[in-house]
PDB file of C-alpha atoms in Angstrom:
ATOM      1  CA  UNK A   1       0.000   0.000   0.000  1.00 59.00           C
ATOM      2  CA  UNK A   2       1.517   3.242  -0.626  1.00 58.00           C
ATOM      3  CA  UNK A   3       0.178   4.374   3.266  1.00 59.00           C
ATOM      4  CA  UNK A   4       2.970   2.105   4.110  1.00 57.00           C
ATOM      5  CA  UNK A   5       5.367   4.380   2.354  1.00 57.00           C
ATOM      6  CA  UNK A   6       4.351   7.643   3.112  1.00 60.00           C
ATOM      7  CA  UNK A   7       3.955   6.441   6.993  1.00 65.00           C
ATOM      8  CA  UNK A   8       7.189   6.789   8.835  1.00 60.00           C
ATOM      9  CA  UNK A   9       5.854   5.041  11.579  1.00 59.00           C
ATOM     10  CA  UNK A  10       4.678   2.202   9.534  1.00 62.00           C
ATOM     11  CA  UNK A  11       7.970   2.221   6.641  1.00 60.00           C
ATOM     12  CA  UNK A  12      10.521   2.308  10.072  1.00 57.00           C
ATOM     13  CA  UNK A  13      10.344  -0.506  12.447  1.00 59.00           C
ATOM     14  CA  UNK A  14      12.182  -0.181  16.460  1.00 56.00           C
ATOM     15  CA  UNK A  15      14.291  -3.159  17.366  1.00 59.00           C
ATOM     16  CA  UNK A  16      15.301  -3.251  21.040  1.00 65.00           C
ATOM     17  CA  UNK A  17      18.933  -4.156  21.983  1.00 65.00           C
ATOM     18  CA  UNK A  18      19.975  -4.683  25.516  1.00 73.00           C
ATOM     19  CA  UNK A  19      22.708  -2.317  25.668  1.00 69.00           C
ATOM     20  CA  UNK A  20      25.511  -4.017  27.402  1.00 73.00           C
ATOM     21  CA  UNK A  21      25.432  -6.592  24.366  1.00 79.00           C
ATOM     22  CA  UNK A  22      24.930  -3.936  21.880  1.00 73.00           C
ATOM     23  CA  UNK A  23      28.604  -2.587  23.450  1.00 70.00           C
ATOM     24  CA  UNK A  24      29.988  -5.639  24.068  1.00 77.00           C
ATOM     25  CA  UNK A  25      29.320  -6.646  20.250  1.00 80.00           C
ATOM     26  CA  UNK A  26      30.645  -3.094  18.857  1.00 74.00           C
ATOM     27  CA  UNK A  27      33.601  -2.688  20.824  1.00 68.00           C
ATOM     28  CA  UNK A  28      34.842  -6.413  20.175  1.00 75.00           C
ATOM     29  CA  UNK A  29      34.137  -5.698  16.401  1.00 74.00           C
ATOM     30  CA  UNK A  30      36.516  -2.901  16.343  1.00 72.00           C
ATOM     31  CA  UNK A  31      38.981  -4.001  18.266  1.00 69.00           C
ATOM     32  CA  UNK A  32      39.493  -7.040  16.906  1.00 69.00           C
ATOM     33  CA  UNK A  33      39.826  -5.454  13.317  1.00 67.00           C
ATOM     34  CA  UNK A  34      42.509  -2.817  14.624  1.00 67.00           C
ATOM     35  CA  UNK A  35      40.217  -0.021  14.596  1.00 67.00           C
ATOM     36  CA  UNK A  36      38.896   0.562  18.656  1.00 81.00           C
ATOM     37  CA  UNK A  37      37.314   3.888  18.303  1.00 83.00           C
ATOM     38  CA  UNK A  38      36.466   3.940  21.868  1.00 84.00           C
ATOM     39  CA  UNK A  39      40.171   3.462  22.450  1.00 86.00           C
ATOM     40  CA  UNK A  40      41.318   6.022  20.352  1.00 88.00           C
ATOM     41  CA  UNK A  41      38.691   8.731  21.931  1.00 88.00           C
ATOM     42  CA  UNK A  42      39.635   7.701  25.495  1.00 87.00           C
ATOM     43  CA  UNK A  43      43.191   8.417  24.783  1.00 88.00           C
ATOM     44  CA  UNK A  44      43.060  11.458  22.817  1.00 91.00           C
ATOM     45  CA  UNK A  45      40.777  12.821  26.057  1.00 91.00           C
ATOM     46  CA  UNK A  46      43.745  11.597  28.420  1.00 90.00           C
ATOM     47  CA  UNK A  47      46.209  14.205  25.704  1.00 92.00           C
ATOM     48  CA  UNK A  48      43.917  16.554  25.617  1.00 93.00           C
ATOM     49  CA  UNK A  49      43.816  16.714  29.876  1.00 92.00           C
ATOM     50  CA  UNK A  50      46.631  16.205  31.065  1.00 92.00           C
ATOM     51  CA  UNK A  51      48.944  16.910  27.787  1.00 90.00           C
ATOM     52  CA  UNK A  52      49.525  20.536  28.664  1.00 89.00           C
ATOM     53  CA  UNK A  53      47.142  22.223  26.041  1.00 94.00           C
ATOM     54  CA  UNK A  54      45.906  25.390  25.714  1.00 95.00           C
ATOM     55  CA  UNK A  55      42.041  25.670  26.114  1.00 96.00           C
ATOM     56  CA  UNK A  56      40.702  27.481  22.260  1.00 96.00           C
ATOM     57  CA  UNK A  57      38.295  29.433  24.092  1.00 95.00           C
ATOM     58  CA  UNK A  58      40.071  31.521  26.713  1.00 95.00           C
ATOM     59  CA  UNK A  59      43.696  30.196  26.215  1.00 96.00           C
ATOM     60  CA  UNK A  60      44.580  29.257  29.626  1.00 95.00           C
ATOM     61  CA  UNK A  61      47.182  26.029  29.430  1.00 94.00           C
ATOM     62  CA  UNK A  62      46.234  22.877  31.601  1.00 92.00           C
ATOM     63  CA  UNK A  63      42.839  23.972  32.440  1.00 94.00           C
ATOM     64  CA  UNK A  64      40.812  21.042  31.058  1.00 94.00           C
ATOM     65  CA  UNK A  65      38.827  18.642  33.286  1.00 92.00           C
ATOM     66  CA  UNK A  66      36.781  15.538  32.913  1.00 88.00           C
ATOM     67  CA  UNK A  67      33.109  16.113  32.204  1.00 82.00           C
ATOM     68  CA  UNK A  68      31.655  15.151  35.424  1.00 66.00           C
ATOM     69  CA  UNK A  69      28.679  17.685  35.553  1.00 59.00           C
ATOM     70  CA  UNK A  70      26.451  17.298  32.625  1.00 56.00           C
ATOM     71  CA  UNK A  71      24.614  14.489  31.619  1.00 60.00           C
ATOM     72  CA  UNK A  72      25.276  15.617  27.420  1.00 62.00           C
ATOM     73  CA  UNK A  73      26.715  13.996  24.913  1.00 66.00           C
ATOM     74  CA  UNK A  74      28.129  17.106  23.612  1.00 71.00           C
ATOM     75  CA  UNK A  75      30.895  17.846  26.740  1.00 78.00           C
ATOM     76  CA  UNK A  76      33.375  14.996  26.900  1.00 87.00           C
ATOM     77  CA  UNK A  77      35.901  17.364  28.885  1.00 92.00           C
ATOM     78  CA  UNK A  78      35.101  21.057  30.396  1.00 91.00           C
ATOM     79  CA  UNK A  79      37.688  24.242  30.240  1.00 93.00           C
ATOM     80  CA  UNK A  80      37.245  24.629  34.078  1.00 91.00           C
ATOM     81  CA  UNK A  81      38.199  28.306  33.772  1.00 94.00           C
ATOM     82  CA  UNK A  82      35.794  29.637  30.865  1.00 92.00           C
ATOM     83  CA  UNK A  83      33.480  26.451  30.728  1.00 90.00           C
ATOM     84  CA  UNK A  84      33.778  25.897  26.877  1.00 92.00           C
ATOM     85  CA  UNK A  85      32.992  22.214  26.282  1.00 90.00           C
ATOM     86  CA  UNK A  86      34.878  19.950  23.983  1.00 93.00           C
ATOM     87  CA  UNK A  87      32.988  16.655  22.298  1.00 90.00           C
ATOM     88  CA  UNK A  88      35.759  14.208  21.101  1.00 91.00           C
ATOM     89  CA  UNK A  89      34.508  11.815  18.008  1.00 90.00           C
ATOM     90  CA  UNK A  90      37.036   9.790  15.441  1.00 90.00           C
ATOM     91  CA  UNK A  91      37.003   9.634  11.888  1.00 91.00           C
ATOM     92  CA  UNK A  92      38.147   6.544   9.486  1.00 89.00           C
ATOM     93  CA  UNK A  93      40.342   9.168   7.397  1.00 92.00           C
ATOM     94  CA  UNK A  94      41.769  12.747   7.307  1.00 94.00           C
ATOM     95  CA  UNK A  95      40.303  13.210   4.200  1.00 95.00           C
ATOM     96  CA  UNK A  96      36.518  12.528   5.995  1.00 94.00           C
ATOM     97  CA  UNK A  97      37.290  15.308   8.553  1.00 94.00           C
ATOM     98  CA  UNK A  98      38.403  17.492   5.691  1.00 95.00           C
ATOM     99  CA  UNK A  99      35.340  16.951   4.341  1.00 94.00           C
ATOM    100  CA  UNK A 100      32.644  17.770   6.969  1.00 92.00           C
ATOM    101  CA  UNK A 101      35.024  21.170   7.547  1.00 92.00           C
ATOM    102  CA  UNK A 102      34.386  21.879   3.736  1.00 93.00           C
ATOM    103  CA  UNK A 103      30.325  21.213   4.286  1.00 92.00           C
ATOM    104  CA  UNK A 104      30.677  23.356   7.179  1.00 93.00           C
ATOM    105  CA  UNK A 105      28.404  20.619   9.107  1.00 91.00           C
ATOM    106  CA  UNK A 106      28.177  16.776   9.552  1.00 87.00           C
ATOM    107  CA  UNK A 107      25.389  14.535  10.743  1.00 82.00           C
ATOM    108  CA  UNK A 108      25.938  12.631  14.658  1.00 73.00           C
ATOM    109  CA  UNK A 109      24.039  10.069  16.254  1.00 60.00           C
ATOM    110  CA  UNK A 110      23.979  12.235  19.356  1.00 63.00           C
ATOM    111  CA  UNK A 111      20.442  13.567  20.607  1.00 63.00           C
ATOM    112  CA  UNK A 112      19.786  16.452  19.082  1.00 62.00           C
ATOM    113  CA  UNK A 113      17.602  17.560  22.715  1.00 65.00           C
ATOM    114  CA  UNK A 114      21.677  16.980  24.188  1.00 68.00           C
ATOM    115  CA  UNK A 115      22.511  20.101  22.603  1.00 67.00           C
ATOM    116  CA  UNK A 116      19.978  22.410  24.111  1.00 64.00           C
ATOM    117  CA  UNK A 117      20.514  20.656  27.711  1.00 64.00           C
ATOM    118  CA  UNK A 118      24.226  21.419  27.293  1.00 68.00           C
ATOM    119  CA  UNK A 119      23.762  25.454  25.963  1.00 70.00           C
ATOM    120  CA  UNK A 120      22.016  25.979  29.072  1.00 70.00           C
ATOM    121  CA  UNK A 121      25.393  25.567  30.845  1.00 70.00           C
ATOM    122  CA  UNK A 122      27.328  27.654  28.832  1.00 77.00           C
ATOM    123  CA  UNK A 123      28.092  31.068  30.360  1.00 78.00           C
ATOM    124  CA  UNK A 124      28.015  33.828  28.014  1.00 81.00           C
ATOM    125  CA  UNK A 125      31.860  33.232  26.721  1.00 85.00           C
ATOM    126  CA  UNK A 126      31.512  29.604  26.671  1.00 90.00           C
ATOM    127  CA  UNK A 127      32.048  28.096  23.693  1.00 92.00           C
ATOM    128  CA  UNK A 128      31.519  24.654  22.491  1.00 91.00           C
ATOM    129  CA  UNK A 129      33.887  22.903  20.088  1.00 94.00           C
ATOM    130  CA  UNK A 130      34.189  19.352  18.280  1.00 91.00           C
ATOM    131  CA  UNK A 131      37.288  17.517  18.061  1.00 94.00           C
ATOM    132  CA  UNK A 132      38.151  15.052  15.326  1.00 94.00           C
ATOM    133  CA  UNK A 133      40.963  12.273  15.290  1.00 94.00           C
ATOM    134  CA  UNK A 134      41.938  10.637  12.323  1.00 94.00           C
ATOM    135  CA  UNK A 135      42.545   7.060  12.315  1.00 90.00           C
ATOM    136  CA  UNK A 136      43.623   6.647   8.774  1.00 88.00           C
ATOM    137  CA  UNK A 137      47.247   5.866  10.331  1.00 85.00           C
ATOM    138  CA  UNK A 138      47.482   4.041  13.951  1.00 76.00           C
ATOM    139  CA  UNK A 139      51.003   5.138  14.776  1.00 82.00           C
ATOM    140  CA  UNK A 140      50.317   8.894  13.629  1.00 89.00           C
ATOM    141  CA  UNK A 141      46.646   9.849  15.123  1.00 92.00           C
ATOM    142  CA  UNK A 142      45.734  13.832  14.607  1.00 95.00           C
ATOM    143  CA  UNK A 143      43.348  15.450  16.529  1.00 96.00           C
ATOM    144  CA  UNK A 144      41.826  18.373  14.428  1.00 96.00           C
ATOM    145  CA  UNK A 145      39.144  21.150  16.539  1.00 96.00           C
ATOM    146  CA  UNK A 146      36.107  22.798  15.102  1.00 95.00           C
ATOM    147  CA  UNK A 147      33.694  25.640  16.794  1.00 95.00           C
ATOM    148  CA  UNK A 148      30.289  24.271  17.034  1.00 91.00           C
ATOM    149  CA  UNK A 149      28.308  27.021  15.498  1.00 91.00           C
ATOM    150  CA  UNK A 150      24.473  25.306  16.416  1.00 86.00           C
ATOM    151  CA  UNK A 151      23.003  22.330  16.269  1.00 84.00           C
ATOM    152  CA  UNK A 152      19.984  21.293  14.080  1.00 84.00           C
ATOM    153  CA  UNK A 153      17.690  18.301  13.977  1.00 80.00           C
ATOM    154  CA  UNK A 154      18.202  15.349  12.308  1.00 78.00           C
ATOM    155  CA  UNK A 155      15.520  12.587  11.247  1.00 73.00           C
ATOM    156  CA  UNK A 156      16.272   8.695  10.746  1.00 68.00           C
ATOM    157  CA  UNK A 157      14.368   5.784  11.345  1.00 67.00           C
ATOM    158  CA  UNK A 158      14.738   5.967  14.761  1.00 64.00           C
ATOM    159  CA  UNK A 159      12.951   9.122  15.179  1.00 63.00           C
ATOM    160  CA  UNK A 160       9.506   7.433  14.416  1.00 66.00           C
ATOM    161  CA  UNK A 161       9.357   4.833  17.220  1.00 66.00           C
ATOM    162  CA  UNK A 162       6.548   5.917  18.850  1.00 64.00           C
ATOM    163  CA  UNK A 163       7.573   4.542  22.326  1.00 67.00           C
ATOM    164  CA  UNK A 164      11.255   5.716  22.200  1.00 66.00           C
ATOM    165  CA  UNK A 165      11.648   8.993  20.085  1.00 67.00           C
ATOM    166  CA  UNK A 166      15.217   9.508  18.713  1.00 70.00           C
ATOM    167  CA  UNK A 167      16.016  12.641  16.894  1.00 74.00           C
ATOM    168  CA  UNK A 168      19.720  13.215  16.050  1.00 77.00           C
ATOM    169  CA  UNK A 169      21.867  16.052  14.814  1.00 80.00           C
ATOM    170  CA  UNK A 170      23.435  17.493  11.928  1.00 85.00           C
ATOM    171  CA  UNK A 171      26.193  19.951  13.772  1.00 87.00           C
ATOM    172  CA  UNK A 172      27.061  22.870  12.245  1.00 89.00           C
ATOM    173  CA  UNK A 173      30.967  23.919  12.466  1.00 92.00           C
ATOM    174  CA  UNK A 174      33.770  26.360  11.908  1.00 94.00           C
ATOM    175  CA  UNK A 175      37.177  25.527  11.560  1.00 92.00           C
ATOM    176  CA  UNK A 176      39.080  26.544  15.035  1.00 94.00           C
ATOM    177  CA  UNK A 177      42.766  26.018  13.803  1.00 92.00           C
ATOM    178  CA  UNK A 178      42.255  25.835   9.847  1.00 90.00           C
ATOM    179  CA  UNK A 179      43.353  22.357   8.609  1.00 92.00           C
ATOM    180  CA  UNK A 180      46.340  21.950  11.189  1.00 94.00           C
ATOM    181  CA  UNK A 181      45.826  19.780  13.947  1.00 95.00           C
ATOM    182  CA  UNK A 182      45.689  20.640  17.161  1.00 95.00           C
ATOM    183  CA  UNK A 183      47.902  17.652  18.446  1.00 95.00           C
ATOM    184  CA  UNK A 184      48.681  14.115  17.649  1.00 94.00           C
ATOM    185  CA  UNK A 185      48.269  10.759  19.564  1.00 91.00           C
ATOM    186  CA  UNK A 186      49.575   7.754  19.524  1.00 86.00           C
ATOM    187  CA  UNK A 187      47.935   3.788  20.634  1.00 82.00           C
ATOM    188  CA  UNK A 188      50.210   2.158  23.518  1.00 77.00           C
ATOM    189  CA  UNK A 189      52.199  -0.478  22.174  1.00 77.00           C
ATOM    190  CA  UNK A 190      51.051  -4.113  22.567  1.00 78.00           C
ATOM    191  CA  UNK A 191      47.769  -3.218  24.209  1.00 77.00           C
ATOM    192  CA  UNK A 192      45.389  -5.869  23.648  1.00 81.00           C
ATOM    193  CA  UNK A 193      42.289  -4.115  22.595  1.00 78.00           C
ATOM    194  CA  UNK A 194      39.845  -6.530  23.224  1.00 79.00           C
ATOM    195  CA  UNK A 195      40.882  -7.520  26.675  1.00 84.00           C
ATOM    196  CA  UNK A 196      41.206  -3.655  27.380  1.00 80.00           C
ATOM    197  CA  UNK A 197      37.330  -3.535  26.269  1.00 78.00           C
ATOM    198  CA  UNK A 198      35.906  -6.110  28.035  1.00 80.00           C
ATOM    199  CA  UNK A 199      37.386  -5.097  31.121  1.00 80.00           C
ATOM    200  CA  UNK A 200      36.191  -1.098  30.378  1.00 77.00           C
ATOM    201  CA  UNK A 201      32.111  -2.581  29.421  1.00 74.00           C
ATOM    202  CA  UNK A 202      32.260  -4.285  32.879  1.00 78.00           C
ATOM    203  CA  UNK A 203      33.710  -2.393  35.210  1.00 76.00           C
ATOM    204  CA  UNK A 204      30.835   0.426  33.652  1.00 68.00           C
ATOM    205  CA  UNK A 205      27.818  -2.092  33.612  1.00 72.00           C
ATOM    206  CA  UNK A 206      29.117  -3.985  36.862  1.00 76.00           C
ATOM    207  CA  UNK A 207      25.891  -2.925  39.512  1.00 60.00           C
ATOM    208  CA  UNK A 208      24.311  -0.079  36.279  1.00 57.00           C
ATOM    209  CA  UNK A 209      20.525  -0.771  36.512  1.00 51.00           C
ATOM    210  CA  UNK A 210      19.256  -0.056  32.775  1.00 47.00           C
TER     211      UNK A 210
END
């Protein structure tokens, strides 16, 4: 019927996943092909903390802290003197990162209500920025930083399940540092990814009621 077309909530259909397996399945995925993006993220927020950097924002040097206030997907560390926020994603190539700085946006799988929560925080020269590592090249991993300019709503299939709503983002950047990156990172020799994983999904899910 062509209802069934036109319909989004009859053309998409909601699987649930319990989400320890759905992480479990992921992160042994990528690991196990070389490619641990959780990995990757978790070490370029170690560089970016205790590294010795220069927030973009205000410019004060070591000043970057764990997010431990906000419940956002949009802060993954916090400039503790001006506030500016920092997300930290990866990217399969340099080229890819390139690309969404040409576009001047890109389309996330993070909520696009996240956005608003996190604004609300911001004091009035608060910024909020995204940071991109490339992981086109495992022993040479740049970190490139965009100004998040807004945020604006993006549909998928998920957005039509009636009992769960999901509506995701297409973020809308500025280059912070042109097409130099802002540092470089490197994976710890001989780390065994998937052990590393299995131990990070339950030490998180050990005693988590979902």
């Amino acid at each position: 019927r062509i209802q069934d077309y036109i319909d989004p909530f009859i053309r998409f259909q909601h699987v649930d996943e319990d989400p320890r397996a759905a992480v479990t399945t992921t992160w042994t995925k990528t690991s196990s092909e070389g490619a641990p993006y959780h990995i990757v993220e978790a070490v370029a927020i170690h560089q970016l903390i205790h590294g010795g950097h220069n927030c973009i924002c205000c410019k004060t040097f070591g000043s970057f802290e764990l997010n431990s206030k906000y419940d956002t997907s949009f802060s993954d560390v916090i400039c503790s003197v001006c506030g500016s926020v920092y997300a930290v994603w990866t990217a399969s190539t340099t080229e890819s990162i390139f690309k969404r700085l040409d576009k001047g946006n890109f389309n996330k799988a993070r909520y696009f209500g996240d956005y608003y929560d996190e604004i609300r925080h911001l004091g009035r020269l608060s910024k909020m920025y995204a940071m991109f590592v490339s992981m086109e090249d495992t022993s040479y991993l740049p970190a490139y930083v965009f100004k998040i300019n807004g945020v604006l709503p993006s549909l998928s299939g998920r957005s039509f399940n009636l009992k769960n709503i999901k509506i995701f983002s297409k973020v809308l950047i500025q280059p912070a540092l042109g097409r130099h990156p802002w540092f470089s990172i490197s994976l710890p020799e001989h780390l065994d990814f998937v052990s590393t994983s299995l131990v990070a999904i339950h030490k998180y899910f050990a005693g988590l009621v979902i």
